[in-house]
XYZ file of C-alpha atoms in Angstrom:
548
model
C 4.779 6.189 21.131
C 7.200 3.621 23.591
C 9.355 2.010 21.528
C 9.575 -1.962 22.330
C 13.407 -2.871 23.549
C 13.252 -5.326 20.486
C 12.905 -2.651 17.977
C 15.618 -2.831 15.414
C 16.870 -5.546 16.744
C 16.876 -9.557 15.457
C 13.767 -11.617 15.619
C 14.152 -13.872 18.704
C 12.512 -17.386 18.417
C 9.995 -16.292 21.000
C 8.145 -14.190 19.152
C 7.701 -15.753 15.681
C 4.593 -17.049 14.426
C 3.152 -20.673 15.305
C 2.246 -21.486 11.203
C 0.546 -25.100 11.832
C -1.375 -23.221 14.902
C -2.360 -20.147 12.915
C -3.214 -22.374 9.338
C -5.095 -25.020 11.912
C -6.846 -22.129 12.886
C -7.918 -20.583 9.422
C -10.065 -23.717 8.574
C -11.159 -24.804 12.619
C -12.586 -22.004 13.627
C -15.717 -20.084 13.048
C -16.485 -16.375 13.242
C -19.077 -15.476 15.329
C -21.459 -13.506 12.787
C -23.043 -11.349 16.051
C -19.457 -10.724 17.080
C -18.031 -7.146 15.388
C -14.666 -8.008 15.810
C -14.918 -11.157 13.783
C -17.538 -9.566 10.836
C -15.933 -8.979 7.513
C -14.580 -5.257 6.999
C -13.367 -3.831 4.331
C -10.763 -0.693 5.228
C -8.781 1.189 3.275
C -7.427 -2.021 1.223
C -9.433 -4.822 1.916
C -10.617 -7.478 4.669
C -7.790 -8.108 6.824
C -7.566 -10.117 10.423
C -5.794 -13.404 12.022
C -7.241 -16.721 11.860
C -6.458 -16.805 15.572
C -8.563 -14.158 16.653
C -11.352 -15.570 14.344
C -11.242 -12.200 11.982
C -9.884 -14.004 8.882
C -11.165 -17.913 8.678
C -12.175 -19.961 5.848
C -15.928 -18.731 6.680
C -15.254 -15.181 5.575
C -13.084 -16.079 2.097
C -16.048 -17.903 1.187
C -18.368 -15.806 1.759
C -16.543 -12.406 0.762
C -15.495 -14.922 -2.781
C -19.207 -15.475 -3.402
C -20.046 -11.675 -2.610
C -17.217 -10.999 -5.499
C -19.299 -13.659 -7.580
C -22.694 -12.168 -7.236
C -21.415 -8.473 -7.505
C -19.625 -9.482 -10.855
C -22.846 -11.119 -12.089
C -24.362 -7.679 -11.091
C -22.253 -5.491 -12.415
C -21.844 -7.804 -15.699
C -18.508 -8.437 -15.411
C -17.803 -11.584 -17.377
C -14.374 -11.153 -18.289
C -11.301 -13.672 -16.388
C -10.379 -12.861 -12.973
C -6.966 -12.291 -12.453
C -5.574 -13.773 -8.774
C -2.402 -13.133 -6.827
C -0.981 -14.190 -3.473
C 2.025 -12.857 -1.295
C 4.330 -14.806 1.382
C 2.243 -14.410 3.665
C 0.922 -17.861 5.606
C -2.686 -17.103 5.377
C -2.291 -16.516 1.818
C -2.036 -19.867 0.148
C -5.134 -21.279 2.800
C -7.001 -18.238 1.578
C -6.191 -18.834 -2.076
C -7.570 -22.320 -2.059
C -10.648 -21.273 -0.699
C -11.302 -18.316 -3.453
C -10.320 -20.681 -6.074
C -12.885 -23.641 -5.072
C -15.734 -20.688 -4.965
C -14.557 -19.106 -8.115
C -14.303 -22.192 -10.291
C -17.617 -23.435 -8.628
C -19.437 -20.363 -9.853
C -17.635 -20.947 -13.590
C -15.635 -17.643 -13.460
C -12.711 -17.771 -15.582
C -9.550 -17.491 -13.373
C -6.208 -16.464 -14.160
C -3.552 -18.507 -11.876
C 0.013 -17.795 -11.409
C 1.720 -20.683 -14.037
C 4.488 -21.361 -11.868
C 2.221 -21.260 -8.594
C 4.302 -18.777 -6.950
C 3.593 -15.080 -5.792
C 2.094 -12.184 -7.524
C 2.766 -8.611 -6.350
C -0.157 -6.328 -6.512
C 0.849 -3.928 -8.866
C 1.400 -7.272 -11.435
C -2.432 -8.131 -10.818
C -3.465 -4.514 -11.571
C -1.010 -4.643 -14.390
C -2.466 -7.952 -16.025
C -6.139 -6.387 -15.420
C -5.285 -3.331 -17.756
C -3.245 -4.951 -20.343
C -6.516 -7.483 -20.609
C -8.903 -4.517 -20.918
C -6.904 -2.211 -23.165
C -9.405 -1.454 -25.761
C -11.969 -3.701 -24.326
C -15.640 -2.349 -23.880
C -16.991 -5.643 -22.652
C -15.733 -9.115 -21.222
C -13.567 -6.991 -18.856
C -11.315 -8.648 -16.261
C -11.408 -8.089 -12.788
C -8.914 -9.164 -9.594
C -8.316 -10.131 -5.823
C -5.058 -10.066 -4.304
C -4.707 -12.210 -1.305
C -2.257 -10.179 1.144
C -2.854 -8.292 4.541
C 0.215 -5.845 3.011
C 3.071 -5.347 5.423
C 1.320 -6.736 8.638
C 2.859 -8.827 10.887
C 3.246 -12.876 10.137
C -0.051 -13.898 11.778
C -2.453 -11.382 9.599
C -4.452 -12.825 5.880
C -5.654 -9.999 3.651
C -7.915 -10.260 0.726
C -8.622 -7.305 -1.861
C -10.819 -6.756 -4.273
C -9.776 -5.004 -8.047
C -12.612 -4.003 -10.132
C -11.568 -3.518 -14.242
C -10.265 -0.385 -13.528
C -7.563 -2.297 -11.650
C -7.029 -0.320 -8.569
C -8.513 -0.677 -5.633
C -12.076 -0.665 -5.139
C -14.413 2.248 -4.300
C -16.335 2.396 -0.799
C -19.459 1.333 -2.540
C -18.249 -1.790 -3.949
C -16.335 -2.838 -0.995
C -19.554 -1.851 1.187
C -21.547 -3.943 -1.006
C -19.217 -6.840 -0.658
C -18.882 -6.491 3.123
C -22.111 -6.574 3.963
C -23.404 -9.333 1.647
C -20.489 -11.349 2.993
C -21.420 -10.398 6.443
C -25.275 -11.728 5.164
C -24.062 -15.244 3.870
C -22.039 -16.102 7.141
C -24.901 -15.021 9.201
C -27.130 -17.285 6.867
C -24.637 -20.032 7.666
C -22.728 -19.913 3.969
C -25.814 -21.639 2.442
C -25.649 -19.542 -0.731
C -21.543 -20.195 -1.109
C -21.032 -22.329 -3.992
C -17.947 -24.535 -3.876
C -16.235 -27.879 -5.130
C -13.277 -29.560 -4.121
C -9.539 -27.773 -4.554
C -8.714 -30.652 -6.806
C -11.536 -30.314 -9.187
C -11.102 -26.032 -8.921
C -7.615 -26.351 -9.738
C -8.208 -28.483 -13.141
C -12.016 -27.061 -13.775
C -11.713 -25.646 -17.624
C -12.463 -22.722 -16.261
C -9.056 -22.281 -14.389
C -5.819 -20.830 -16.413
C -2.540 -20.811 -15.981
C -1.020 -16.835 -16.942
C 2.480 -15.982 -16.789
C 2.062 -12.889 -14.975
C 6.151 -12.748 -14.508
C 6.748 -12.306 -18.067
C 4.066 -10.033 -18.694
C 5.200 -7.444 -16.360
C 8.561 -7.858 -16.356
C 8.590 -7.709 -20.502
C 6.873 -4.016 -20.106
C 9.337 -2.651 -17.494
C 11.398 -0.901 -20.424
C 8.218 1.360 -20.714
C 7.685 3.131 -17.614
C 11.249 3.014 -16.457
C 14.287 3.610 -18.715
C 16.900 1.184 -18.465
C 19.820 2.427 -20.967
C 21.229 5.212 -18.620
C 21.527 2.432 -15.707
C 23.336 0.296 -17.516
C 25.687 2.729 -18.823
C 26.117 4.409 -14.983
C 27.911 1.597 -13.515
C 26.172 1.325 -10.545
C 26.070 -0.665 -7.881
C 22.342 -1.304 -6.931
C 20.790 -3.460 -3.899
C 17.677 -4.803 -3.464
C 16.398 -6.522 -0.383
C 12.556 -8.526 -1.060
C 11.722 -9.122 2.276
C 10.761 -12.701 1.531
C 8.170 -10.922 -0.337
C 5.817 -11.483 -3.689
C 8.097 -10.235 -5.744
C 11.298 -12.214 -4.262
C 12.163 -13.854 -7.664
C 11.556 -10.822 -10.459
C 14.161 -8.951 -9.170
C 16.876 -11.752 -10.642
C 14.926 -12.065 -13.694
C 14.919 -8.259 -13.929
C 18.874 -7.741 -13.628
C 18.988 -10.484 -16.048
C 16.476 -9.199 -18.854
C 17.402 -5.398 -18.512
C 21.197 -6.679 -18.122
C 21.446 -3.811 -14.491
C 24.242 -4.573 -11.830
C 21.499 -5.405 -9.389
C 22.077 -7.025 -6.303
C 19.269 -9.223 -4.770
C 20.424 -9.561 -0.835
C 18.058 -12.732 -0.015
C 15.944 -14.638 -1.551
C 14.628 -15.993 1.500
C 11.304 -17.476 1.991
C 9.766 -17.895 5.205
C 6.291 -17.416 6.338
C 7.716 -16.684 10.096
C 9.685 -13.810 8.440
C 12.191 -14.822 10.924
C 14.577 -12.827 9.320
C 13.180 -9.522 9.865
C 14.328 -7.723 12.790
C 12.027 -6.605 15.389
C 9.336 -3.128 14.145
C 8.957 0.044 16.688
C 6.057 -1.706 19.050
C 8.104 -5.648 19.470
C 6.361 -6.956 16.770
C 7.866 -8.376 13.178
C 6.086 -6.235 10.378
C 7.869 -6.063 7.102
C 7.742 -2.211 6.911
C 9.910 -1.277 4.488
C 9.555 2.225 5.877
C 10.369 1.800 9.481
C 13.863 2.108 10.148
C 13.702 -0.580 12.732
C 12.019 -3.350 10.213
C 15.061 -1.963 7.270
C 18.133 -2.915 9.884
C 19.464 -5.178 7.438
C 19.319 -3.109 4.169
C 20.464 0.095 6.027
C 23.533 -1.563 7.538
C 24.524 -2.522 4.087
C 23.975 1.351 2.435
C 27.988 1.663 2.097
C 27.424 -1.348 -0.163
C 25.227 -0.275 -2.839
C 25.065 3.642 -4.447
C 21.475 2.874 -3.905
C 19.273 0.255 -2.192
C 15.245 -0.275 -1.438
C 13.241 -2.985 -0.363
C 9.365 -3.395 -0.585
C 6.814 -5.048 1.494
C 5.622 -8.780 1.191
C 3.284 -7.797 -1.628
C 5.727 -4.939 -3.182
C 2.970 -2.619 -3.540
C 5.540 -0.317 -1.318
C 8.599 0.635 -1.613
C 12.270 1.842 1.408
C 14.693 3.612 -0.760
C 18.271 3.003 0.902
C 20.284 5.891 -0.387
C 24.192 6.057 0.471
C 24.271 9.429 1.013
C 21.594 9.299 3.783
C 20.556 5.437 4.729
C 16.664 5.316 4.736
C 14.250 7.602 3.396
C 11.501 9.221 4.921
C 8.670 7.902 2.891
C 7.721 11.771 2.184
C 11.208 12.562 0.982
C 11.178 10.394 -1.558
C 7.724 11.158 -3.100
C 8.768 15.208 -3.292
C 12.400 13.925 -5.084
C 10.261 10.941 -7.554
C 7.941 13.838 -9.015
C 10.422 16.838 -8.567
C 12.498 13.907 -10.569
C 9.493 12.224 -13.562
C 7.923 15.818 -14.411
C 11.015 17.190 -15.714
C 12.201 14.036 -16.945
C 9.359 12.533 -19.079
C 8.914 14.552 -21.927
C 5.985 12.795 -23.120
C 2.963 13.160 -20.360
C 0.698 15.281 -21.001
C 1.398 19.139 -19.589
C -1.384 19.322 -17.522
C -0.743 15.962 -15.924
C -1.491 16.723 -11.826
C 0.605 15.187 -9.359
C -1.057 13.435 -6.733
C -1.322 13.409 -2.900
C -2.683 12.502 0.161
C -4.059 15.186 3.020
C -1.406 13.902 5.682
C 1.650 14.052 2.838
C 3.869 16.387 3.137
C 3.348 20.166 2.375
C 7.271 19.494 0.969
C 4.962 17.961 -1.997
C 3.075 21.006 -2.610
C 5.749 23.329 -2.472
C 7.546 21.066 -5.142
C 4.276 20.883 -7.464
C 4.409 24.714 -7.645
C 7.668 25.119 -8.263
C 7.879 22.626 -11.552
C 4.705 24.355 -12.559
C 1.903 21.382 -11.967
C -0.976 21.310 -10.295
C -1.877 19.404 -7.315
C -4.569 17.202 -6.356
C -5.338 16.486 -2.840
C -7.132 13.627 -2.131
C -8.108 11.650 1.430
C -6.286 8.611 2.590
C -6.574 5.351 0.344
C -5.351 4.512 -3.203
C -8.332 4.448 -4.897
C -8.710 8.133 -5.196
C -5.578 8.476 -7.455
C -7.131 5.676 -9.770
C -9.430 7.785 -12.471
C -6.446 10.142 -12.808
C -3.723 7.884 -13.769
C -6.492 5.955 -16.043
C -6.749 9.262 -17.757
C -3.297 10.346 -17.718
C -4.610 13.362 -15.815
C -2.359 12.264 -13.043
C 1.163 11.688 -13.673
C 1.571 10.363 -10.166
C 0.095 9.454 -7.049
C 1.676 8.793 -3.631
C 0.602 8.395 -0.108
C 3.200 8.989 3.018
C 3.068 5.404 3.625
C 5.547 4.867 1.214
C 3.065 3.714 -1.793
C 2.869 5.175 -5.370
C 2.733 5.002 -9.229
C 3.215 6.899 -12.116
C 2.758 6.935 -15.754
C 4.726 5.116 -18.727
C 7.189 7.196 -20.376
C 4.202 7.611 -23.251
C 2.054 9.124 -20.679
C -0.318 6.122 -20.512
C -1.184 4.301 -17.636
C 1.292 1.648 -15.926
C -0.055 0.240 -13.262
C -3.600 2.078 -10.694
C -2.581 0.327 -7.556
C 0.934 1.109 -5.504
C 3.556 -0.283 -7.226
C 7.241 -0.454 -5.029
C 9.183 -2.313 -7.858
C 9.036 0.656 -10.206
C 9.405 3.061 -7.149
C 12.954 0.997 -6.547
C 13.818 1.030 -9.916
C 13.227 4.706 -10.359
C 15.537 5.489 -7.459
C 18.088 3.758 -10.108
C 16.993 5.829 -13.212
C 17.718 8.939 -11.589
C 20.911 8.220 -9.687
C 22.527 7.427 -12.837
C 21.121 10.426 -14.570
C 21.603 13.348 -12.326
C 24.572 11.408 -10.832
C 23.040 11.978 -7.483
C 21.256 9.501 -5.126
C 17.982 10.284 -3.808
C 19.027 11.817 -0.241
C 21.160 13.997 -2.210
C 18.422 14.849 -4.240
C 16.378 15.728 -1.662
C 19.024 17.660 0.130
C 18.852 19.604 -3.188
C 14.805 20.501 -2.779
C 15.602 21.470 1.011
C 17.860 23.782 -0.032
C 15.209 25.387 -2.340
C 12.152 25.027 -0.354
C 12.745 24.316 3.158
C 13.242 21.520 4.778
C 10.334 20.419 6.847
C 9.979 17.636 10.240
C 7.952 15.373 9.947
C 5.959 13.220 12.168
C 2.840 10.871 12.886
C 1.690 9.764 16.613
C -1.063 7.911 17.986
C -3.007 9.012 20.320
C -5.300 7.682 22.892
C -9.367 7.856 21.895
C -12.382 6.007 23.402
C -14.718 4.308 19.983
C -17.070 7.111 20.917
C -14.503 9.667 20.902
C -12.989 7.963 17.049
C -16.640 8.891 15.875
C -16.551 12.424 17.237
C -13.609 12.770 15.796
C -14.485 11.658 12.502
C -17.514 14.267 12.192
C -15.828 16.888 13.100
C -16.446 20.080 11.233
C -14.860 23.125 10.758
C -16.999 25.217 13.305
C -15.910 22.841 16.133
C -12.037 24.033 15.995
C -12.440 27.473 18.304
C -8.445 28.012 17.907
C -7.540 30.732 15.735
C -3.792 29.670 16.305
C -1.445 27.038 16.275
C 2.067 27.017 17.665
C 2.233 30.546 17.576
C 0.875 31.162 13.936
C -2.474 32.196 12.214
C -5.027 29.072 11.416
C -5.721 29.740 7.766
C -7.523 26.792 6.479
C -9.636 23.816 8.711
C -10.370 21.381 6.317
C -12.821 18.413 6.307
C -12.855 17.672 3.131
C -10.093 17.276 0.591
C -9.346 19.892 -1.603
C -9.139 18.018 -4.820
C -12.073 15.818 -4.392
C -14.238 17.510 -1.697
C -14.559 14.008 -0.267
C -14.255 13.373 3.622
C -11.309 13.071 4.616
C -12.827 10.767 7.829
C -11.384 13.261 10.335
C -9.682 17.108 9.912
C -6.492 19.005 9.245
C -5.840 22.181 10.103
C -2.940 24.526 8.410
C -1.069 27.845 9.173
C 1.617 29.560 6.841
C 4.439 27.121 8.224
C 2.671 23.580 9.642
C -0.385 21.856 9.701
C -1.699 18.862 11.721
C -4.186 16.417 10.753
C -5.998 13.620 12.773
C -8.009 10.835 11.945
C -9.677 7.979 13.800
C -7.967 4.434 13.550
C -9.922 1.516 12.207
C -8.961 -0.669 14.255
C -7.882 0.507 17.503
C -9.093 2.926 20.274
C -6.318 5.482 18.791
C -6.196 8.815 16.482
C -3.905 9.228 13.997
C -2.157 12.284 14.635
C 0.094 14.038 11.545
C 2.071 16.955 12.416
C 4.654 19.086 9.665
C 6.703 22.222 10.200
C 9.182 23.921 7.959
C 10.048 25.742 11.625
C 12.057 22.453 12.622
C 11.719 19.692 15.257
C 10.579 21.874 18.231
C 7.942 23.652 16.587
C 6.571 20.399 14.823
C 6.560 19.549 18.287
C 4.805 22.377 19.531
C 1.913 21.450 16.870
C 1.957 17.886 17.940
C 1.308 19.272 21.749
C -1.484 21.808 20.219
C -3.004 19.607 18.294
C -3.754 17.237 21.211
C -5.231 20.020 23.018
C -7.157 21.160 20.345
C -8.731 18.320 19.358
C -9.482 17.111 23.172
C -11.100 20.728 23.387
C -13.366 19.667 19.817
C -14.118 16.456 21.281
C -15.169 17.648 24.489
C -17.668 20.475 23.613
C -19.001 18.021 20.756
């Protein structure tokens, strides 16, 4: 991976977005429906693209919108639809669109009353709060965000009423009918003007603010952070949630700091991610300059991404957080410190998390559930309360209320950042000291993900793999003693194959979206023999490929 000479560094001018270009863009130019590259596709969360690459244009909101519509009236879900938009420039464009389809096909929508930003784990929280003890007339949801991508990028996700994201099936449904009304030239898109959407009867305002910020008290606890004394940071990113955070220090009375309240769709203020290009990673310690050089400020810090759905915890004892780090200390943390779930609650992870995960699980006593990449395998469990909490390495997770009932079934980075407050001021340690504390006890593993090079036909090799095509019986000088293709607590693909030994394991999966492998690599050996997998790996796998 060559790291850009920008990284870490301020934006310069020269880089940022061109807004009027890329909005001009969004409603001049057509996608080519015989064109792959410019076809809806729903991934992991969602359609996502760039108006100026013709991959997310006015065409494909209204036709994935009228998809939505026609798989509601499928499914019979007649309940309101609750909507929510990040920073993002694309989003508001995009927004307009879904609303003049929604309101055209008489679905009840739910608007932001102040017309401002929604995070997603607010939308999944107003979908479950409107369906608690609802059998029928349940709500639904799209969130209009491409996540942390870069300034140029739209998203648009889909949230059935379970509130999470939305199975393959659904989103395969909606891709390809979408993909059918553009090629049919959008003659079965209903639509009326923005004007007439945005005062139809059938369009409400909903304080979604309120409503989540009222319920905070009940999955994080508030007393013991007020009483601490703490001084607590919080940077938005120019971000959805970029105005709770003051209402939150105000309502729950916390010493929290909000560093900028900055809005700007060039996210000028960023500096400069690994590869030269802005991307409001709040994981990458190159887009998390600004919070990290102000660690000796705060006992504790985070930040999350433009639609908070993940979460950088900023501790003063070690600066950023790996991502994995802080999902081992959060459960090591919630499952001895909420009485209340339920004592079989699992915890929850994905197959390229950290083993440091599984090793914690054990040693509190709780099972674990392995799932494959994507959010929307952790949803059922935290419905159920049969999960107490879910995470993925990329920095995304949720958890239970302190009841043991379900919070929120998407990612949810403000009560990630807030929990990194609960437990400073209750075990009077800050999250890299807490995880100093589980290296001590169980190791302390490296860590690592790389790209590497693949050809499309090599990314579908790859991703049909089986466990017969791996000939090695080592790796990096230890017995293979699992080759998995499925994830052990699902026995769903994982779209690709890990492969563990006592000490390490390395997994690698096809990109989406370029002509790259994912490759995940973990030792509790240390750096060189993490290293030594990474190097194995790549042979192995060129080896599987090659004989395939």
């Amino acid at each position: 991976m060559k790291v850009s000479p920008l990284a870490g560094k301020p934006a310069p001018e020269s880089i940022l977005a061109n807004i009027p270009r890329l909005v001009t863009d969004y409603y001049a130019f057509e996608p080519d429906p015989a064109e792959s590259t410019q076809k809806v596709a729903f991934g992991t969360s969602g359609h996502r693209g760039t108006s100026l690459e013709r991959s997310f244009n006015e065409e494909h909101i209204l036709a994935i919108t009228q998809a939505i519509c026609l798989h509601r009236r499928q499914q019979g879900i007649d309940g309101p639809l609750f909507i929510g938009i990040d920073t993002h420039a694309l989003s508001e464009p995009a927004f307009a669109t879904a609303l003049e389809v929604l309101a055209a096909n008489e679905v009840d929508v739910m608007i932001d009353d102040r017309d401002g930003f929604t995070p997603t784990p607010v939308v999944s929280h107003a979908i479950l709060g409107y369906n608690r003890g609802r059998s029928s007339g349940l709500a639904d949801g799209i969130v209009v965000t491409p996540s942390h991508n870069p300034p140029e990028d739209g998203g648009f996700k889909y949230d059935p009423p379970s509130g999470g994201p939305a199975d393959s099936a659904i989103t395969k449904w909606i891709q390809d009918k979408a993909n059918e009304i553009i090629a049919g030239g959008l003659k079965d898109v209903r639509r009326i003007s923005f004007a007439k959407a945005k005062s139809a009867t059938t369009t409400h305002r909903h304080d979604y603010m309120s409503a989540y910020i009222d319920d905070l008290g009940s999955v994080i606890d508030f007393d013991p952070i007020r009483a601490a004394g703490l001084r607590l940071g919080v940077d938005p990113l120019g971000g959805a949630g970029v105005y709770y955070w003051g209402r939150i220090a105000d309502q729950y009375k916390i010493p929290l700091t909000v560093v900028s309240e900055v809005v700007d769709a060039t996210f000028r203020f960023m500096t400069v991610d690994w590869d030269g290009r802005i991307r409001m990673d709040c994981s990458s310690p190159y887009a998390m300059q600004r919070l990290i050089a102000m660690k000796d400020r705060f006992d504790v810090s985070w930040a999350c991404d433009p639609d908070h759905d993940r979460h950088g915890i900023v501790a003063k004892s070690a600066g950023l957080l790996n991502p994995n780090h802080y999902l081992a200390v959060a459960i090591s943390y919630l499952f001895t410190h909420r009485p209340s779930w339920q004592a079989t609650a699992a915890v929850g992870k994905t197959v390229v998390s950290s083993s440091m995960i599984d090793r914690v699980a054990s040693g509190i006593g709780r099972a674990l559930k392995e799932v494959p990449v994507g959010f929307k395998w952790f949803v059922d469990g935290l419905m159920t309360g049969s999960l107490g909490f879910g995470g993925e390495e990329s920095a995304g997770a949720s958890f239970l209320r302190r009841d043991g009932s379900v919070w929120t079934t998407d990612k949810d980075g403000l009560i990630l950042g807030l929990l990194a407050a609960e437990m400073t001021a209750i075990t009077g340690k800050d999250p890299g000291e807490l995880y100093q504390d589980l290296a001590h006890q169980y190791g302390e593993p490296a860590y690592a993900r790389i790209d590497a090079p693949a050809t499309p036909e090599q990314k579908k090799i790859l991703a049909g793999l089986t466990a017969r095509d791996i000939t090695a019986s080592e790796l990096a000088g230890e017995k293979i003693v699992s080759v998995l293709t499925t994830a052990p607590g699902t026995n769903d693909s994982i779209g690709g194959i890990k492969v563990t030994t006592k000490d390490g394991w390395f997994a690698a999966r096809p990109s989406g979206t370029e002509n790259v492998y994912k490759l995940y690599a973990e030792s509790f050996k240390g750096v060189a023999h993490m290293k030594r997998i990474q190097s194995e790996a790549q042979e192995i796998i060129q080896r599987a490929l090659s004989t395939t």
